[in-house]
mmCIF file of C-alpha atoms in Angstrom:
data_model
loop_
_atom_site.group_PDB
_atom_site.id
_atom_site.type_symbol
_atom_site.label_atom_id
_atom_site.label_comp_id
_atom_site.label_asym_id
_atom_site.label_seq_id
_atom_site.Cartn_x
_atom_site.Cartn_y
_atom_site.Cartn_z
ATOM 1 C CA UNK L 20 4.715 13.416 -10.331
ATOM 2 C CA UNK L 21 3.051 10.240 -9.036
ATOM 3 C CA UNK L 22 3.754 8.753 -5.622
ATOM 4 C CA UNK L 23 4.575 5.022 -5.687
ATOM 5 C CA UNK L 24 6.002 2.357 -3.325
ATOM 6 C CA UNK L 25 5.697 4.723 -0.348
ATOM 7 C CA UNK L 26 6.298 2.854 2.951
ATOM 8 C CA UNK L 27 5.999 5.521 5.659
ATOM 9 C CA UNK L 28 5.706 3.200 8.684
ATOM 10 C CA UNK L 29 8.756 1.025 8.003
ATOM 11 C CA UNK L 30 10.711 4.088 6.842
ATOM 12 C CA UNK L 31 9.962 5.925 10.071
ATOM 13 C CA UNK L 32 10.668 2.818 12.216
ATOM 14 C CA UNK L 33 14.002 2.171 10.506
ATOM 15 C CA UNK L 34 14.823 5.862 10.838
ATOM 16 C CA UNK L 35 14.135 5.793 14.593
ATOM 17 C CA UNK L 36 16.584 2.883 14.940
ATOM 18 C CA UNK L 37 19.246 4.761 12.953
ATOM 19 C CA UNK L 38 18.700 7.811 15.179
ATOM 20 C CA UNK L 39 18.983 5.577 18.262
ATOM 21 C CA UNK L 40 22.289 4.178 16.995
ATOM 22 C CA UNK L 41 23.639 7.705 16.349
ATOM 23 C CA UNK L 42 22.659 9.024 19.770
ATOM 24 C CA UNK L 43 23.874 5.950 21.719
ATOM 25 C CA UNK L 44 27.256 6.241 19.996
ATOM 26 C CA UNK L 45 27.387 9.897 21.010
ATOM 27 C CA UNK L 46 26.267 9.485 24.640
ATOM 28 C CA UNK L 47 28.412 6.402 25.297
ATOM 29 C CA UNK L 48 31.485 6.808 23.053
ATOM 30 C CA UNK L 49 31.382 10.564 22.501
ATOM 31 C CA UNK L 50 31.511 10.462 18.698
ATOM 32 C CA UNK L 51 28.940 11.300 16.013
ATOM 33 C CA UNK L 52 28.441 8.563 13.434
ATOM 34 C CA UNK L 53 29.351 9.142 9.834
ATOM 35 C CA UNK L 54 29.710 5.868 7.981
ATOM 36 C CA UNK L 55 32.069 7.247 5.311
ATOM 37 C CA UNK L 56 34.342 8.639 8.033
ATOM 38 C CA UNK L 57 34.303 5.417 10.050
ATOM 39 C CA UNK L 58 34.996 3.298 6.952
ATOM 40 C CA UNK L 59 37.781 5.459 5.555
ATOM 41 C CA UNK L 60 39.390 5.925 8.986
ATOM 42 C CA UNK L 61 39.316 2.174 9.453
ATOM 43 C CA UNK L 62 41.171 1.752 6.143
ATOM 44 C CA UNK L 63 43.550 4.700 6.374
ATOM 45 C CA UNK L 64 43.926 6.094 9.916
ATOM 46 C CA UNK L 65 45.734 4.332 12.762
ATOM 47 C CA UNK L 66 43.570 5.668 15.591
ATOM 48 C CA UNK L 67 40.539 3.695 16.930
ATOM 49 C CA UNK L 68 41.032 0.953 14.352
ATOM 50 C CA UNK L 69 39.179 -1.787 16.285
ATOM 51 C CA UNK L 70 36.315 0.525 17.319
ATOM 52 C CA UNK L 71 35.782 1.514 13.681
ATOM 53 C CA UNK L 72 36.094 -2.074 12.450
ATOM 54 C CA UNK L 73 33.516 -3.318 14.965
ATOM 55 C CA UNK L 74 31.002 -0.689 13.863
ATOM 56 C CA UNK L 75 31.402 -1.873 10.253
ATOM 57 C CA UNK L 76 31.077 -5.515 11.354
ATOM 58 C CA UNK L 77 27.857 -4.538 13.143
ATOM 59 C CA UNK L 78 26.545 -2.880 9.966
ATOM 60 C CA UNK L 79 27.040 -6.182 8.135
ATOM 61 C CA UNK L 80 25.610 -8.251 11.029
ATOM 62 C CA UNK L 81 22.413 -6.141 11.003
ATOM 63 C CA UNK L 82 20.980 -7.689 7.823
ATOM 64 C CA UNK L 83 22.095 -11.185 8.900
ATOM 65 C CA UNK L 84 20.265 -10.780 12.223
ATOM 66 C CA UNK L 85 17.162 -9.623 10.356
ATOM 67 C CA UNK L 86 17.330 -12.656 8.074
ATOM 68 C CA UNK L 87 17.977 -15.327 10.709
ATOM 69 C CA UNK L 88 16.275 -14.039 13.845
ATOM 70 C CA UNK L 89 13.437 -11.917 12.512
ATOM 71 C CA UNK L 90 12.937 -14.167 9.499
ATOM 72 C CA UNK L 91 12.793 -11.129 7.246
ATOM 73 C CA UNK L 92 13.636 -11.606 3.601
ATOM 74 C CA UNK L 93 15.873 -8.841 2.237
ATOM 75 C CA UNK L 94 15.507 -7.900 -1.374
ATOM 76 C CA UNK L 95 17.858 -5.520 -3.101
ATOM 77 C CA UNK L 96 18.167 -4.772 -6.768
ATOM 78 C CA UNK L 97 21.166 -3.194 -8.453
ATOM 79 C CA UNK L 98 20.904 -3.108 -12.208
ATOM 80 C CA UNK L 99 23.980 -0.961 -12.882
ATOM 81 C CA UNK L 100 26.787 -2.233 -15.123
ATOM 82 C CA UNK L 101 30.280 -2.824 -13.731
ATOM 83 C CA UNK L 102 31.625 0.344 -15.321
ATOM 84 C CA UNK L 103 28.812 2.371 -13.780
ATOM 85 C CA UNK L 104 29.459 0.737 -10.374
ATOM 86 C CA UNK L 105 33.135 1.676 -10.723
ATOM 87 C CA UNK L 106 32.352 5.308 -11.529
ATOM 88 C CA UNK L 107 29.668 5.501 -8.828
ATOM 89 C CA UNK L 108 31.884 3.870 -6.192
ATOM 90 C CA UNK L 109 34.815 6.211 -6.823
ATOM 91 C CA UNK L 110 32.541 9.284 -6.885
ATOM 92 C CA UNK L 111 30.890 8.292 -3.596
ATOM 93 C CA UNK L 112 34.182 7.395 -1.876
ATOM 94 C CA UNK L 113 36.097 10.448 -3.095
ATOM 95 C CA UNK L 114 33.194 12.895 -2.753
ATOM 96 C CA UNK L 115 32.213 11.914 0.790
ATOM 97 C CA UNK L 116 35.790 12.240 2.039
ATOM 98 C CA UNK L 117 36.432 15.522 0.232
ATOM 99 C CA UNK L 118 33.325 16.969 1.922
ATOM 100 C CA UNK L 119 33.952 15.006 5.167
ATOM 101 C CA UNK L 120 30.528 13.377 5.316
ATOM 102 C CA UNK L 121 27.815 11.329 3.661
ATOM 103 C CA UNK L 122 24.080 10.751 4.179
ATOM 104 C CA UNK L 123 24.677 9.726 7.801
ATOM 105 C CA UNK L 124 27.544 12.085 8.711
ATOM 106 C CA UNK L 125 26.112 15.261 7.197
ATOM 107 C CA UNK L 126 22.464 14.242 6.693
ATOM 108 C CA UNK L 127 21.777 12.901 10.186
ATOM 109 C CA UNK L 128 24.658 13.632 12.604
ATOM 110 C CA UNK L 129 25.454 17.074 11.171
ATOM 111 C CA UNK L 130 21.851 18.249 10.884
ATOM 112 C CA UNK L 131 21.213 17.038 14.482
ATOM 113 C CA UNK L 132 23.983 19.407 15.574
ATOM 114 C CA UNK L 133 22.450 22.245 13.466
ATOM 115 C CA UNK L 134 25.754 22.417 11.533
ATOM 116 C CA UNK L 135 25.350 24.862 8.636
ATOM 117 C CA UNK L 136 28.110 23.011 6.737
ATOM 118 C CA UNK L 137 26.125 19.778 6.943
ATOM 119 C CA UNK L 138 22.840 21.418 5.978
ATOM 120 C CA UNK L 139 24.490 22.889 2.852
ATOM 121 C CA UNK L 140 26.185 19.552 2.048
ATOM 122 C CA UNK L 141 22.904 17.624 2.415
ATOM 123 C CA UNK L 142 20.950 20.030 0.210
ATOM 124 C CA UNK L 143 23.758 19.887 -2.378
ATOM 125 C CA UNK L 144 24.033 16.095 -2.635
ATOM 126 C CA UNK L 145 20.224 15.710 -2.630
ATOM 127 C CA UNK L 146 19.826 18.178 -5.522
ATOM 128 C CA UNK L 147 22.687 16.619 -7.502
ATOM 129 C CA UNK L 148 21.300 13.117 -6.813
ATOM 130 C CA UNK L 149 17.872 14.177 -8.097
ATOM 131 C CA UNK L 150 19.407 15.799 -11.209
ATOM 132 C CA UNK L 151 21.533 12.701 -11.865
ATOM 133 C CA UNK L 152 18.442 10.464 -11.798
ATOM 134 C CA UNK L 153 16.605 12.943 -14.023
ATOM 135 C CA UNK L 154 19.436 12.911 -16.575
ATOM 136 C CA UNK L 155 19.807 9.102 -16.393
ATOM 137 C CA UNK L 156 16.084 8.743 -17.125
ATOM 138 C CA UNK L 157 16.364 10.931 -20.232
ATOM 139 C CA UNK L 158 19.459 9.172 -21.623
ATOM 140 C CA UNK C 23 33.455 -0.953 26.472
ATOM 141 C CA UNK C 24 33.856 1.471 23.546
ATOM 142 C CA UNK C 25 34.323 -1.487 21.253
ATOM 143 C CA UNK C 26 31.160 -3.285 22.386
ATOM 144 C CA UNK C 27 29.166 -0.047 22.007
ATOM 145 C CA UNK C 28 30.583 0.326 18.521
ATOM 146 C CA UNK C 29 29.513 -3.182 17.518
ATOM 147 C CA UNK C 30 26.014 -2.776 18.991
ATOM 148 C CA UNK C 31 25.514 0.642 17.370
ATOM 149 C CA UNK C 32 26.598 -0.854 14.029
ATOM 150 C CA UNK C 33 24.052 -3.652 14.425
ATOM 151 C CA UNK C 34 21.204 -1.252 15.326
ATOM 152 C CA UNK C 35 22.148 0.985 12.377
ATOM 153 C CA UNK C 36 22.240 -2.037 10.046
ATOM 154 C CA UNK C 37 18.829 -3.292 11.234
ATOM 155 C CA UNK C 38 17.484 0.247 10.702
ATOM 156 C CA UNK C 39 18.735 0.184 7.111
ATOM 157 C CA UNK C 40 16.995 -3.164 6.509
ATOM 158 C CA UNK C 41 13.657 -2.214 8.112
ATOM 159 C CA UNK C 42 13.563 1.134 6.297
ATOM 160 C CA UNK C 43 14.668 -0.700 3.080
ATOM 161 C CA UNK C 44 17.374 1.929 2.551
ATOM 162 C CA UNK C 45 19.700 -1.031 2.012
ATOM 163 C CA UNK C 46 17.963 -1.401 -1.364
ATOM 164 C CA UNK C 47 19.372 1.035 -3.966
ATOM 165 C CA UNK C 48 16.134 0.807 -5.964
ATOM 166 C CA UNK C 49 14.316 2.347 -2.966
ATOM 167 C CA UNK C 50 16.828 5.220 -2.761
ATOM 168 C CA UNK C 51 16.632 5.870 -6.519
ATOM 169 C CA UNK C 52 12.843 5.956 -6.104
ATOM 170 C CA UNK C 53 13.289 8.860 -3.685
ATOM 171 C CA UNK C 54 15.610 10.726 -6.039
ATOM 172 C CA UNK C 55 13.161 10.189 -8.936
ATOM 173 C CA UNK C 56 11.115 13.132 -7.704
ATOM 174 C CA UNK C 57 9.937 14.369 -11.119
ATOM 175 C CA UNK C 58 8.557 11.033 -12.300
ATOM 176 C CA UNK C 59 7.382 8.226 -10.000
ATOM 177 C CA UNK C 60 8.334 9.385 -6.512
ATOM 178 C CA UNK C 61 8.835 7.264 -3.386
ATOM 179 C CA UNK C 62 9.087 9.713 -0.442
ATOM 180 C CA UNK C 63 10.195 6.981 2.050
ATOM 181 C CA UNK C 64 13.800 8.244 2.436
ATOM 182 C CA UNK C 65 12.518 11.552 3.797
ATOM 183 C CA UNK C 66 10.655 9.637 6.507
ATOM 184 C CA UNK C 67 13.833 7.724 7.399
ATOM 185 C CA UNK C 68 15.645 11.022 7.906
ATOM 186 C CA UNK C 69 12.765 12.464 9.932
ATOM 187 C CA UNK C 70 12.691 9.322 12.113
ATOM 188 C CA UNK C 71 16.433 9.524 12.753
ATOM 189 C CA UNK C 72 16.461 13.274 13.383
ATOM 190 C CA UNK C 73 13.559 13.308 15.859
ATOM 191 C CA UNK C 74 15.578 10.918 18.037
ATOM 192 C CA UNK C 75 19.083 12.306 17.580
ATOM 193 C CA UNK C 76 18.459 16.079 17.532
ATOM 194 C CA UNK C 77 16.847 16.668 20.957
ATOM 195 C CA UNK C 78 19.015 14.070 22.700
ATOM 196 C CA UNK C 79 22.212 15.490 21.152
ATOM 197 C CA UNK C 80 21.449 18.971 22.494
ATOM 198 C CA UNK C 81 20.523 17.519 25.875
ATOM 199 C CA UNK C 82 23.667 15.416 26.299
ATOM 200 C CA UNK C 83 26.255 17.733 24.736
ATOM 201 C CA UNK C 84 26.080 19.810 27.936
ATOM 202 C CA UNK C 85 27.479 16.873 29.930
ATOM 203 C CA UNK C 86 31.153 16.919 30.912
ATOM 204 C CA UNK C 87 32.012 13.735 29.100
ATOM 205 C CA UNK C 88 30.509 10.675 27.410
ATOM 206 C CA UNK C 89 29.850 7.625 29.574
ATOM 207 C CA UNK C 90 32.657 5.385 28.259
ATOM 208 C CA UNK C 91 35.180 7.941 26.921
ATOM 209 C CA UNK C 92 37.252 10.779 28.310
ATOM 210 C CA UNK C 93 35.804 13.479 26.084
ATOM 211 C CA UNK C 94 33.401 14.233 23.284
ATOM 212 C CA UNK C 95 35.017 14.363 19.866
ATOM 213 C CA UNK C 96 32.888 16.415 17.494
ATOM 214 C CA UNK C 97 33.867 18.287 14.351
ATOM 215 C CA UNK C 98 34.281 22.013 14.955
ATOM 216 C CA UNK C 99 34.839 22.706 11.269
ATOM 217 C CA UNK C 100 32.501 25.548 10.261
ATOM 218 C CA UNK C 101 34.092 26.424 6.943
ATOM 219 C CA UNK C 102 31.840 26.448 3.883
ATOM 220 C CA UNK C 103 34.574 25.889 1.305
ATOM 221 C CA UNK C 104 35.143 24.442 -2.164
ATOM 222 C CA UNK C 105 35.983 21.027 -0.734
ATOM 223 C CA UNK C 106 32.561 20.815 0.944
ATOM 224 C CA UNK C 107 30.644 21.869 -2.169
ATOM 225 C CA UNK C 108 32.657 19.937 -4.780
ATOM 226 C CA UNK C 109 32.739 16.839 -2.554
ATOM 227 C CA UNK C 110 28.973 16.963 -2.058
ATOM 228 C CA UNK C 111 28.383 17.409 -5.801
ATOM 229 C CA UNK C 112 30.576 14.402 -6.655
ATOM 230 C CA UNK C 113 28.954 12.303 -3.916
ATOM 231 C CA UNK C 114 25.462 13.294 -5.109
ATOM 232 C CA UNK C 115 26.353 12.255 -8.668
ATOM 233 C CA UNK C 116 27.634 8.825 -7.554
ATOM 234 C CA UNK C 117 24.652 8.364 -5.243
ATOM 235 C CA UNK C 118 22.220 9.220 -8.046
ATOM 236 C CA UNK C 119 23.988 6.887 -10.507
ATOM 237 C CA UNK C 120 23.718 3.744 -8.346
ATOM 238 C CA UNK C 121 21.486 4.526 -5.348
ATOM 239 C CA UNK C 122 24.141 3.467 -2.836
ATOM 240 C CA UNK C 123 25.783 5.596 -0.154
ATOM 241 C CA UNK C 124 28.453 4.299 2.275
ATOM 242 C CA UNK C 125 26.155 2.897 5.039
ATOM 243 C CA UNK C 126 23.831 0.800 2.868
ATOM 244 C CA UNK C 127 26.735 -0.201 0.597
ATOM 245 C CA UNK C 128 28.709 -1.711 3.489
ATOM 246 C CA UNK C 129 25.599 -3.229 5.097
ATOM 247 C CA UNK C 130 24.631 -4.892 1.811
ATOM 248 C CA UNK C 131 27.932 -6.818 1.797
ATOM 249 C CA UNK C 132 26.020 -9.218 4.090
ATOM 250 C CA UNK C 133 23.865 -10.227 1.113
ATOM 251 C CA UNK C 134 26.941 -11.300 -0.915
ATOM 252 C CA UNK C 135 25.682 -9.291 -3.856
ATOM 253 C CA UNK C 136 28.505 -9.027 -6.401
ATOM 254 C CA UNK C 137 27.465 -5.508 -7.450
ATOM 255 C CA UNK C 138 27.655 -4.154 -3.919
ATOM 256 C CA UNK C 139 31.045 -5.840 -3.389
ATOM 257 C CA UNK C 140 32.337 -4.107 -6.530
ATOM 258 C CA UNK C 141 30.840 -0.794 -5.407
ATOM 259 C CA UNK C 142 32.458 -1.000 -1.933
ATOM 260 C CA UNK C 143 35.828 -1.887 -3.501
ATOM 261 C CA UNK C 144 35.769 1.202 -5.745
ATOM 262 C CA UNK C 145 34.391 3.356 -2.932
ATOM 263 C CA UNK C 146 37.425 2.360 -0.829
ATOM 264 C CA UNK C 147 39.695 3.371 -3.723
ATOM 265 C CA UNK C 148 37.836 6.710 -3.664
ATOM 266 C CA UNK C 149 38.610 7.046 0.075
ATOM 267 C CA UNK C 150 42.322 6.478 -0.639
ATOM 268 C CA UNK C 151 42.419 9.014 -3.470
ATOM 269 C CA UNK C 152 40.688 11.612 -1.253
ATOM 270 C CA UNK C 153 43.151 10.968 1.584
ATOM 271 C CA UNK C 154 45.907 12.200 -0.768
ATOM 272 C CA UNK C 155 43.983 15.461 -1.227
ATOM 273 C CA UNK C 156 44.010 16.398 2.464
ATOM 274 C CA UNK C 157 45.106 19.951 3.004
#
């Protein structure tokens, strides 16, 4: 194992902001953020439609604010084929709703609450993610 | 007021994803590539988020109610069941295939990247399929 591309300062700073967002949402609105829950409730549930929509709009505004106000260039690279994106998208959408949480819902909100369910979910999707990358590298 | 809070929290979350570079799937795959060339950054993002949210959650959960709502609404589900485990396995597989999870996927729509648009479309289909599986 070699360590590459490690950016501890920006990772920690971005993490603090994500934690701030989670705790403000809890203290002010009384809910714990889970992006998969907010997104799927926006699409499927009738309750709190506008509140959920506005959170998602904010998520999309975040990068735009960084680009225009902070003059930060955002680089992303996705090299996956369309069929892989289809499989990955369905797995992520279906899996996060079956287990009622994703990286934010279980990984941050759930672990903050010391929820055993969320700790088990986070360990599970981390291990499977690592194994998937390992297998992809071999193939 | 709830709606404004929601928008602002979304923006802060989105900026956090950009600064931490978690919006970039290559960065996430670098974290999952633990046995080869490893980028530990994602662990620091989680630590950063948890050191803010954990103590403050336990401090404020004792309050009667949130500032702009009538009551706290938090999951009281404690069941470790097949749905939790199978769901997490399927999510982990999709996450490891592409490097995108729901937050960064939606945030990256801002960049008008055709791959992330396709991913979010199929993820939404996944949400619909799962909603038919509710017990």
